[in-house]
PDB file of C-alpha atoms and ligand atoms in Angstrom:
ATOM      1  CA  UNK A   1      -9.514  -0.987   3.662  1.00 90.00           C
ATOM      2  CA  UNK A   2     -11.296  -2.355   0.613  1.00 94.00           C
ATOM      3  CA  UNK A   3     -10.286  -5.650  -1.274  1.00 97.00           C
ATOM      4  CA  UNK A   4      -9.779  -3.284  -3.855  1.00 97.00           C
ATOM      5  CA  UNK A   5      -6.991  -1.233  -1.590  1.00 98.00           C
ATOM      6  CA  UNK A   6      -5.454  -4.758  -0.664  1.00 98.00           C
ATOM      7  CA  UNK A   7      -4.912  -5.576  -4.202  1.00 97.00           C
ATOM      8  CA  UNK A   8      -3.345  -2.240  -4.675  1.00 98.00           C
ATOM      9  CA  UNK A   9      -1.227  -2.745  -1.573  1.00 98.00           C
ATOM     10  CA  UNK A  10       0.313  -5.845  -2.695  1.00 97.00           C
ATOM     11  CA  UNK A  11       0.718  -4.551  -6.672  1.00 97.00           C
ATOM     12  CA  UNK A  12       2.838  -1.886  -5.141  1.00 97.00           C
ATOM     13  CA  UNK A  13       4.728  -4.380  -3.311  1.00 97.00           C
ATOM     14  CA  UNK A  14       5.404  -6.489  -5.738  1.00 95.00           C
ATOM     15  CA  UNK A  15       7.473  -3.899  -7.590  1.00 95.00           C
ATOM     16  CA  UNK A  16       9.995  -3.692  -4.680  1.00 95.00           C
ATOM     17  CA  UNK A  17      13.548  -4.752  -5.512  1.00 95.00           C
ATOM     18  CA  UNK A  18      14.936  -7.230  -3.394  1.00 94.00           C
ATOM     19  CA  UNK A  19      16.523  -5.826  -0.069  1.00 95.00           C
ATOM     20  CA  UNK A  20      20.183  -5.102  -0.216  1.00 95.00           C
ATOM     21  CA  UNK A  21      23.025  -6.310   1.804  1.00 97.00           C
ATOM     22  CA  UNK A  22      21.015  -9.628   2.205  1.00 97.00           C
ATOM     23  CA  UNK A  23      24.307 -11.788   2.184  1.00 96.00           C
ATOM     24  CA  UNK A  24      26.181  -9.266   3.983  1.00 97.00           C
ATOM     25  CA  UNK A  25      26.336 -12.288   6.708  1.00 96.00           C
ATOM     26  CA  UNK A  26      30.136 -11.042   8.217  1.00 97.00           C
ATOM     27  CA  UNK A  27      27.509  -8.445  10.254  1.00 96.00           C
ATOM     28  CA  UNK A  28      25.858 -11.001  12.157  1.00 97.00           C
ATOM     29  CA  UNK A  29      28.375 -12.420  15.032  1.00 97.00           C
ATOM     30  CA  UNK A  30      30.199 -15.721  13.991  1.00 97.00           C
ATOM     31  CA  UNK A  31      28.724 -17.574  16.697  1.00 97.00           C
ATOM     32  CA  UNK A  32      25.056 -16.852  15.796  1.00 97.00           C
ATOM     33  CA  UNK A  33      25.660 -17.520  12.140  1.00 97.00           C
ATOM     34  CA  UNK A  34      25.203 -21.501  12.425  1.00 97.00           C
ATOM     35  CA  UNK A  35      21.554 -21.508  14.900  1.00 97.00           C
ATOM     36  CA  UNK A  36      20.108 -18.479  12.340  1.00 97.00           C
ATOM     37  CA  UNK A  37      20.825 -20.344   9.336  1.00 97.00           C
ATOM     38  CA  UNK A  38      19.436 -23.385  10.544  1.00 95.00           C
ATOM     39  CA  UNK A  39      16.116 -21.245  11.934  1.00 96.00           C
ATOM     40  CA  UNK A  40      15.670 -19.198   8.778  1.00 96.00           C
ATOM     41  CA  UNK A  41      15.929 -22.102   6.282  1.00 94.00           C
ATOM     42  CA  UNK A  42      13.096 -23.712   8.696  1.00 91.00           C
ATOM     43  CA  UNK A  43      11.187 -20.557   8.056  1.00 93.00           C
ATOM     44  CA  UNK A  44      12.163 -20.259   4.211  1.00 92.00           C
ATOM     45  CA  UNK A  45      10.228 -23.380   3.559  1.00 87.00           C
ATOM     46  CA  UNK A  46       6.846 -22.375   5.452  1.00 84.00           C
ATOM     47  CA  UNK A  47       7.223 -19.068   3.193  1.00 88.00           C
ATOM     48  CA  UNK A  48       6.958 -21.152  -0.281  1.00 75.00           C
ATOM     49  CA  UNK A  49       4.184 -23.447   0.137  1.00 67.00           C
ATOM     50  CA  UNK A  50       0.821 -21.644  -0.163  1.00 64.00           C
ATOM     51  CA  UNK A  51       0.258 -22.189  -3.892  1.00 71.00           C
ATOM     52  CA  UNK A  52      -3.035 -24.027  -3.683  1.00 77.00           C
ATOM     53  CA  UNK A  53      -4.817 -21.837  -1.802  1.00 81.00           C
ATOM     54  CA  UNK A  54      -4.745 -19.029  -4.752  1.00 80.00           C
ATOM     55  CA  UNK A  55      -6.305 -21.638  -6.853  1.00 82.00           C
ATOM     56  CA  UNK A  56      -9.088 -23.044  -4.320  1.00 83.00           C
ATOM     57  CA  UNK A  57     -10.052 -19.432  -3.678  1.00 85.00           C
ATOM     58  CA  UNK A  58     -11.171 -19.104  -7.430  1.00 85.00           C
ATOM     59  CA  UNK A  59     -14.038 -22.087  -6.609  1.00 84.00           C
ATOM     60  CA  UNK A  60     -15.136 -21.050  -3.217  1.00 83.00           C
ATOM     61  CA  UNK A  61     -18.169 -19.588  -2.447  1.00 84.00           C
ATOM     62  CA  UNK A  62     -17.551 -17.293   0.855  1.00 87.00           C
ATOM     63  CA  UNK A  63     -19.186 -14.203   1.919  1.00 90.00           C
ATOM     64  CA  UNK A  64     -17.465 -10.758   1.831  1.00 92.00           C
ATOM     65  CA  UNK A  65     -15.003 -11.474  -1.096  1.00 92.00           C
ATOM     66  CA  UNK A  66     -14.750 -10.481  -4.540  1.00 93.00           C
ATOM     67  CA  UNK A  67     -12.495 -10.496  -7.674  1.00 94.00           C
ATOM     68  CA  UNK A  68     -10.144  -8.049  -5.977  1.00 96.00           C
ATOM     69  CA  UNK A  69      -9.730 -10.391  -2.889  1.00 95.00           C
ATOM     70  CA  UNK A  70      -9.059 -13.139  -5.067  1.00 93.00           C
ATOM     71  CA  UNK A  71      -6.272 -11.078  -7.209  1.00 95.00           C
ATOM     72  CA  UNK A  72      -5.278 -10.039  -3.823  1.00 96.00           C
ATOM     73  CA  UNK A  73      -4.759 -12.991  -2.095  1.00 93.00           C
ATOM     74  CA  UNK A  74      -2.988 -14.373  -5.694  1.00 93.00           C
ATOM     75  CA  UNK A  75      -0.466 -11.230  -4.939  1.00 95.00           C
ATOM     76  CA  UNK A  76      -0.058 -12.021  -1.169  1.00 94.00           C
ATOM     77  CA  UNK A  77       0.827 -16.058  -1.654  1.00 92.00           C
ATOM     78  CA  UNK A  78       3.480 -14.127  -4.289  1.00 93.00           C
ATOM     79  CA  UNK A  79       4.577 -11.727  -1.691  1.00 95.00           C
ATOM     80  CA  UNK A  80       5.328 -14.981   0.572  1.00 94.00           C
ATOM     81  CA  UNK A  81       7.258 -16.796  -2.369  1.00 93.00           C
ATOM     82  CA  UNK A  82       9.374 -13.049  -2.221  1.00 95.00           C
ATOM     83  CA  UNK A  83       9.856 -13.682   1.455  1.00 96.00           C
ATOM     84  CA  UNK A  84      11.257 -16.943   0.881  1.00 94.00           C
ATOM     85  CA  UNK A  85      13.526 -15.762  -1.884  1.00 95.00           C
ATOM     86  CA  UNK A  86      14.650 -13.204   0.632  1.00 97.00           C
ATOM     87  CA  UNK A  87      15.401 -15.940   3.422  1.00 97.00           C
ATOM     88  CA  UNK A  88      16.992 -18.127   0.717  1.00 96.00           C
ATOM     89  CA  UNK A  89      19.909 -15.649   0.246  1.00 97.00           C
ATOM     90  CA  UNK A  90      20.469 -15.108   3.944  1.00 97.00           C
ATOM     91  CA  UNK A  91      20.574 -18.398   4.754  1.00 97.00           C
ATOM     92  CA  UNK A  92      23.211 -19.226   2.019  1.00 97.00           C
ATOM     93  CA  UNK A  93      25.304 -16.106   3.284  1.00 98.00           C
ATOM     94  CA  UNK A  94      25.349 -17.435   6.954  1.00 97.00           C
ATOM     95  CA  UNK A  95      26.803 -20.865   5.469  1.00 97.00           C
ATOM     96  CA  UNK A  96      23.324 -22.692   5.861  1.00 96.00           C
ATOM     97  CA  UNK A  97      21.417 -25.438   3.615  1.00 92.00           C
ATOM     98  CA  UNK A  98      18.365 -24.397   2.557  1.00 90.00           C
ATOM     99  CA  UNK A  99      16.260 -27.260   4.542  1.00 81.00           C
ATOM    100  CA  UNK A 100      14.375 -30.030   2.318  1.00 79.00           C
ATOM    101  CA  UNK A 101      11.186 -30.703   4.432  1.00 73.00           C
ATOM    102  CA  UNK A 102      10.806 -30.161   8.537  1.00 70.00           C
ATOM    103  CA  UNK A 103       8.202 -31.316  10.790  1.00 73.00           C
ATOM    104  CA  UNK A 104       7.029 -28.316  11.637  1.00 72.00           C
ATOM    105  CA  UNK A 105       6.194 -27.438   8.144  1.00 72.00           C
ATOM    106  CA  UNK A 106       5.089 -30.633   7.146  1.00 75.00           C
ATOM    107  CA  UNK A 107       2.278 -30.040  10.656  1.00 71.00           C
ATOM    108  CA  UNK A 108       1.550 -26.646   8.853  1.00 69.00           C
ATOM    109  CA  UNK A 109       1.238 -28.293   5.321  1.00 71.00           C
ATOM    110  CA  UNK A 110      -0.858 -31.326   6.497  1.00 69.00           C
ATOM    111  CA  UNK A 111      -2.740 -28.687   8.693  1.00 65.00           C
ATOM    112  CA  UNK A 112      -3.785 -26.897   5.804  1.00 64.00           C
ATOM    113  CA  UNK A 113      -4.434 -29.782   3.299  1.00 66.00           C
ATOM    114  CA  UNK A 114      -6.642 -31.358   6.003  1.00 62.00           C
ATOM    115  CA  UNK A 115      -9.089 -28.152   6.512  1.00 66.00           C
ATOM    116  CA  UNK A 116     -11.411 -26.164   4.699  1.00 77.00           C
ATOM    117  CA  UNK A 117     -10.833 -22.683   3.219  1.00 83.00           C
ATOM    118  CA  UNK A 118     -11.819 -20.551   6.290  1.00 86.00           C
ATOM    119  CA  UNK A 119      -9.469 -23.111   8.591  1.00 85.00           C
ATOM    120  CA  UNK A 120      -6.882 -22.710   6.012  1.00 85.00           C
ATOM    121  CA  UNK A 121      -7.059 -19.062   6.368  1.00 91.00           C
ATOM    122  CA  UNK A 122      -7.042 -19.688  10.055  1.00 92.00           C
ATOM    123  CA  UNK A 123      -3.731 -21.641   9.819  1.00 88.00           C
ATOM    124  CA  UNK A 124      -2.278 -19.086   7.354  1.00 90.00           C
ATOM    125  CA  UNK A 125      -3.035 -16.277   9.850  1.00 94.00           C
ATOM    126  CA  UNK A 126      -1.059 -18.394  12.370  1.00 95.00           C
ATOM    127  CA  UNK A 127       1.746 -18.394  10.262  1.00 93.00           C
ATOM    128  CA  UNK A 128       1.521 -14.726   9.901  1.00 95.00           C
ATOM    129  CA  UNK A 129       1.537 -14.310  13.638  1.00 96.00           C
ATOM    130  CA  UNK A 130       4.355 -17.133  14.381  1.00 95.00           C
ATOM    131  CA  UNK A 131       6.532 -15.038  11.357  1.00 94.00           C
ATOM    132  CA  UNK A 132       5.895 -11.759  12.202  1.00 96.00           C
ATOM    133  CA  UNK A 133       6.864 -12.598  16.194  1.00 97.00           C
ATOM    134  CA  UNK A 134       9.992 -14.439  15.102  1.00 97.00           C
ATOM    135  CA  UNK A 135      11.366 -12.058  12.292  1.00 98.00           C
ATOM    136  CA  UNK A 136      10.350  -9.361  14.831  1.00 98.00           C
ATOM    137  CA  UNK A 137      12.328 -10.837  17.797  1.00 98.00           C
ATOM    138  CA  UNK A 138      15.461 -11.705  15.232  1.00 98.00           C
ATOM    139  CA  UNK A 139      15.933  -8.328  13.898  1.00 98.00           C
ATOM    140  CA  UNK A 140      15.577  -6.608  17.705  1.00 98.00           C
ATOM    141  CA  UNK A 141      19.115  -8.575  18.135  1.00 98.00           C
ATOM    142  CA  UNK A 142      21.116  -8.502  15.023  1.00 98.00           C
ATOM    143  CA  UNK A 143      22.905  -5.514  14.093  1.00 97.00           C
ATOM    144  CA  UNK A 144      21.933  -2.575  12.161  1.00 96.00           C
ATOM    145  CA  UNK A 145      22.828  -4.371   8.345  1.00 96.00           C
ATOM    146  CA  UNK A 146      21.456  -5.879   5.325  1.00 97.00           C
ATOM    147  CA  UNK A 147      20.096  -8.932   7.403  1.00 97.00           C
ATOM    148  CA  UNK A 148      18.395  -6.996  10.008  1.00 98.00           C
ATOM    149  CA  UNK A 149      16.822  -4.483   7.210  1.00 97.00           C
ATOM    150  CA  UNK A 150      15.738  -7.915   5.386  1.00 97.00           C
ATOM    151  CA  UNK A 151      13.880  -9.442   8.333  1.00 98.00           C
ATOM    152  CA  UNK A 152      12.219  -6.186   9.346  1.00 98.00           C
ATOM    153  CA  UNK A 153      10.623  -5.435   6.101  1.00 97.00           C
ATOM    154  CA  UNK A 154       9.489  -9.198   6.144  1.00 97.00           C
ATOM    155  CA  UNK A 155       8.033  -8.348   9.510  1.00 96.00           C
ATOM    156  CA  UNK A 156       6.282  -5.221   8.254  1.00 97.00           C
ATOM    157  CA  UNK A 157       4.774  -7.477   4.884  1.00 97.00           C
ATOM    158  CA  UNK A 158       3.483  -9.956   7.928  1.00 97.00           C
ATOM    159  CA  UNK A 159       1.682  -7.530   9.783  1.00 96.00           C
ATOM    160  CA  UNK A 160      -0.286  -6.373   6.895  1.00 97.00           C
ATOM    161  CA  UNK A 161      -0.963  -9.539   5.929  1.00 96.00           C
ATOM    162  CA  UNK A 162      -2.138 -10.281   9.745  1.00 96.00           C
ATOM    163  CA  UNK A 163      -4.917  -7.186   9.049  1.00 96.00           C
ATOM    164  CA  UNK A 164      -5.788  -8.704   5.629  1.00 96.00           C
ATOM    165  CA  UNK A 165      -6.760 -12.324   6.750  1.00 96.00           C
ATOM    166  CA  UNK A 166      -8.054 -10.307   9.856  1.00 96.00           C
ATOM    167  CA  UNK A 167     -10.480  -8.371   7.585  1.00 95.00           C
ATOM    168  CA  UNK A 168     -11.222 -11.712   5.901  1.00 95.00           C
ATOM    169  CA  UNK A 169     -12.548 -13.169   8.756  1.00 94.00           C
ATOM    170  CA  UNK A 170     -14.655  -9.871  10.218  1.00 94.00           C
ATOM    171  CA  UNK A 171     -16.584  -9.807   6.785  1.00 93.00           C
ATOM    172  CA  UNK A 172     -17.663 -13.258   7.348  1.00 90.00           C
ATOM    173  CA  UNK A 173     -21.132 -12.032   8.738  1.00 90.00           C
ATOM    174  CA  UNK A 174     -20.592 -14.430  11.766  1.00 89.00           C
ATOM    175  CA  UNK A 175     -23.035 -14.443  14.967  1.00 89.00           C
ATOM    176  CA  UNK A 176     -21.838 -14.979  18.327  1.00 90.00           C
ATOM    177  CA  UNK A 177     -21.836 -18.697  18.352  1.00 89.00           C
ATOM    178  CA  UNK A 178     -19.534 -19.373  15.318  1.00 89.00           C
ATOM    179  CA  UNK A 179     -17.132 -16.103  16.603  1.00 91.00           C
ATOM    180  CA  UNK A 180     -16.627 -18.128  19.676  1.00 91.00           C
ATOM    181  CA  UNK A 181     -15.987 -21.364  17.976  1.00 90.00           C
ATOM    182  CA  UNK A 182     -13.865 -19.618  15.546  1.00 92.00           C
ATOM    183  CA  UNK A 183     -11.716 -18.130  18.940  1.00 94.00           C
ATOM    184  CA  UNK A 184     -11.758 -21.633  20.535  1.00 93.00           C
ATOM    185  CA  UNK A 185      -9.789 -22.561  17.507  1.00 92.00           C
ATOM    186  CA  UNK A 186      -7.555 -19.646  16.902  1.00 95.00           C
ATOM    187  CA  UNK A 187      -6.491 -20.012  20.305  1.00 96.00           C
ATOM    188  CA  UNK A 188      -5.705 -23.702  20.002  1.00 95.00           C
ATOM    189  CA  UNK A 189      -4.016 -23.581  16.948  1.00 94.00           C
ATOM    190  CA  UNK A 190      -1.718 -20.145  17.739  1.00 96.00           C
ATOM    191  CA  UNK A 191      -0.589 -21.459  21.157  1.00 97.00           C
ATOM    192  CA  UNK A 192       0.197 -24.744  20.060  1.00 96.00           C
ATOM    193  CA  UNK A 193       2.074 -23.201  16.908  1.00 95.00           C
ATOM    194  CA  UNK A 194       3.878 -20.792  19.632  1.00 96.00           C
ATOM    195  CA  UNK A 195       4.993 -24.037  21.310  1.00 96.00           C
ATOM    196  CA  UNK A 196       6.449 -25.680  18.785  1.00 94.00           C
ATOM    197  CA  UNK A 197       8.404 -22.365  17.490  1.00 95.00           C
ATOM    198  CA  UNK A 198       9.595 -22.068  21.011  1.00 96.00           C
ATOM    199  CA  UNK A 199      10.871 -25.438  21.363  1.00 96.00           C
ATOM    200  CA  UNK A 200      12.216 -25.868  17.672  1.00 95.00           C
ATOM    201  CA  UNK A 201      13.952 -22.446  17.586  1.00 97.00           C
ATOM    202  CA  UNK A 202      15.192 -22.453  21.414  1.00 97.00           C
ATOM    203  CA  UNK A 203      18.751 -22.911  20.524  1.00 97.00           C
ATOM    204  CA  UNK A 204      18.721 -19.871  18.181  1.00 98.00           C
ATOM    205  CA  UNK A 205      16.600 -17.775  20.818  1.00 98.00           C
ATOM    206  CA  UNK A 206      19.086 -18.802  23.412  1.00 98.00           C
ATOM    207  CA  UNK A 207      21.975 -18.016  21.266  1.00 97.00           C
ATOM    208  CA  UNK A 208      20.687 -14.417  20.432  1.00 98.00           C
ATOM    209  CA  UNK A 209      19.985 -13.953  23.949  1.00 98.00           C
ATOM    210  CA  UNK A 210      16.317 -13.746  23.624  1.00 98.00           C
ATOM    211  CA  UNK A 211      14.488 -14.708  26.705  1.00 97.00           C
ATOM    212  CA  UNK A 212      11.779 -17.060  26.528  1.00 96.00           C
ATOM    213  CA  UNK A 213       9.225 -14.778  28.620  1.00 97.00           C
ATOM    214  CA  UNK A 214      10.114 -12.003  25.872  1.00 98.00           C
ATOM    215  CA  UNK A 215       9.363 -14.310  23.061  1.00 98.00           C
ATOM    216  CA  UNK A 216       6.569 -15.090  24.474  1.00 98.00           C
ATOM    217  CA  UNK A 217       4.803 -11.776  25.321  1.00 97.00           C
ATOM    218  CA  UNK A 218       5.698 -10.768  21.450  1.00 97.00           C
ATOM    219  CA  UNK A 219       3.948 -13.704  20.064  1.00 97.00           C
ATOM    220  CA  UNK A 220       0.555 -13.639  23.099  1.00 98.00           C
ATOM    221  CA  UNK A 221       0.715  -9.794  21.688  1.00 97.00           C
ATOM    222  CA  UNK A 222       0.374 -10.935  18.033  1.00 97.00           C
ATOM    223  CA  UNK A 223      -2.033 -13.703  18.707  1.00 97.00           C
ATOM    224  CA  UNK A 224      -4.187 -11.162  20.665  1.00 97.00           C
ATOM    225  CA  UNK A 225      -4.111  -8.491  18.080  1.00 97.00           C
ATOM    226  CA  UNK A 226      -5.134 -11.426  15.222  1.00 97.00           C
ATOM    227  CA  UNK A 227      -7.742 -12.244  17.483  1.00 97.00           C
ATOM    228  CA  UNK A 228      -9.287  -8.841  17.881  1.00 96.00           C
ATOM    229  CA  UNK A 229     -10.583  -8.865  13.903  1.00 94.00           C
ATOM    230  CA  UNK A 230     -13.202 -10.783  15.376  1.00 93.00           C
ATOM    231  CA  UNK A 231     -14.438 -10.029  18.653  1.00 93.00           C
ATOM    232  CA  UNK A 232     -17.405 -12.138  20.065  1.00 89.00           C
ATOM    233  CA  UNK A 233     -19.304  -8.925  20.483  1.00 86.00           C
ATOM    234  CA  UNK A 234     -18.364  -6.254  17.867  1.00 78.00           C
ATOM    235  CA  UNK A 235     -18.885  -2.665  18.418  1.00 75.00           C
ATOM    236  CA  UNK A 236     -21.042  -1.290  16.132  1.00 63.00           C
ATOM    237  CA  UNK A 237     -22.806  -2.390  13.025  1.00 51.00           C
ATOM    238  CA  UNK A 238     -20.987  -5.852  11.043  1.00 52.00           C
ATOM    239  CA  UNK A 239     -18.689  -4.569   8.512  1.00 53.00           C
ATOM    240  CA  UNK A 240     -20.559  -5.240   4.869  1.00 52.00           C
ATOM    241  CA  UNK A 241     -19.650  -7.615   2.360  1.00 55.00           C
ATOM    242  CA  UNK A 242     -18.055  -5.687  -0.329  1.00 53.00           C
ATOM    243  CA  UNK A 243     -19.805  -6.782  -4.191  1.00 49.00           C
ATOM    244  CA  UNK A 244     -17.335  -6.726  -6.465  1.00 43.00           C
TER     245      UNK A 244
HETATM  246 FE1  LIG B 301       5.894 -14.425   4.909  1.00 96.63          FE
HETATM  247 FE1  LIG B 302       2.913 -13.482   5.629  1.00 96.63          FE
END
């Protein structure tokens, strides 16, 4: 997809109304609600905090991007904000409280602020994998209804985000050494994040009958999929950078 296509993709998405039935917590077994609300509140924090990068991209000199990429990145940030609103409705409906701060969210924010732009985008890609896997697992267990649909919609967005960030890395024009360095960074960050999420949300997973093996498989599948955007030895010519 060209960056102009991504821009359009996010523009179309922006016009969607919030999914219906997010507040129908009575569809969720009562015993699941406290743990689910707590987990979703943690993820809600993560969805809301990515504003800086959209400003940073204005000044950044990075290969392979153009005005459409920059516009798309702002729309992407807004889409994450929308995820935060969707999750916020669910958390309150489930009888939970929105979280002020959480150690996993602080870790992500700290990581992003510390790093250069490309590493920040790598950390964002980690968030897509973590979000995509976790929302997908929860949706697979929730009974059909508003909350399940809401999570499925977010999950689908995260899949697109994964491809969007993946294409950014594919267009950096990196040779084998940089690709190898990125793969090492990617797997280290992604596996560390996976461990953190599995520990932090173990109660929710257990309550909803999601075995650790299934959760790990879901995470690893997406980690591998994201990594496939930047293979060490790409087949064919590298994707040319677009000029806006
Ligand atoms: Fe999101
Ligand atoms: Fe996302």
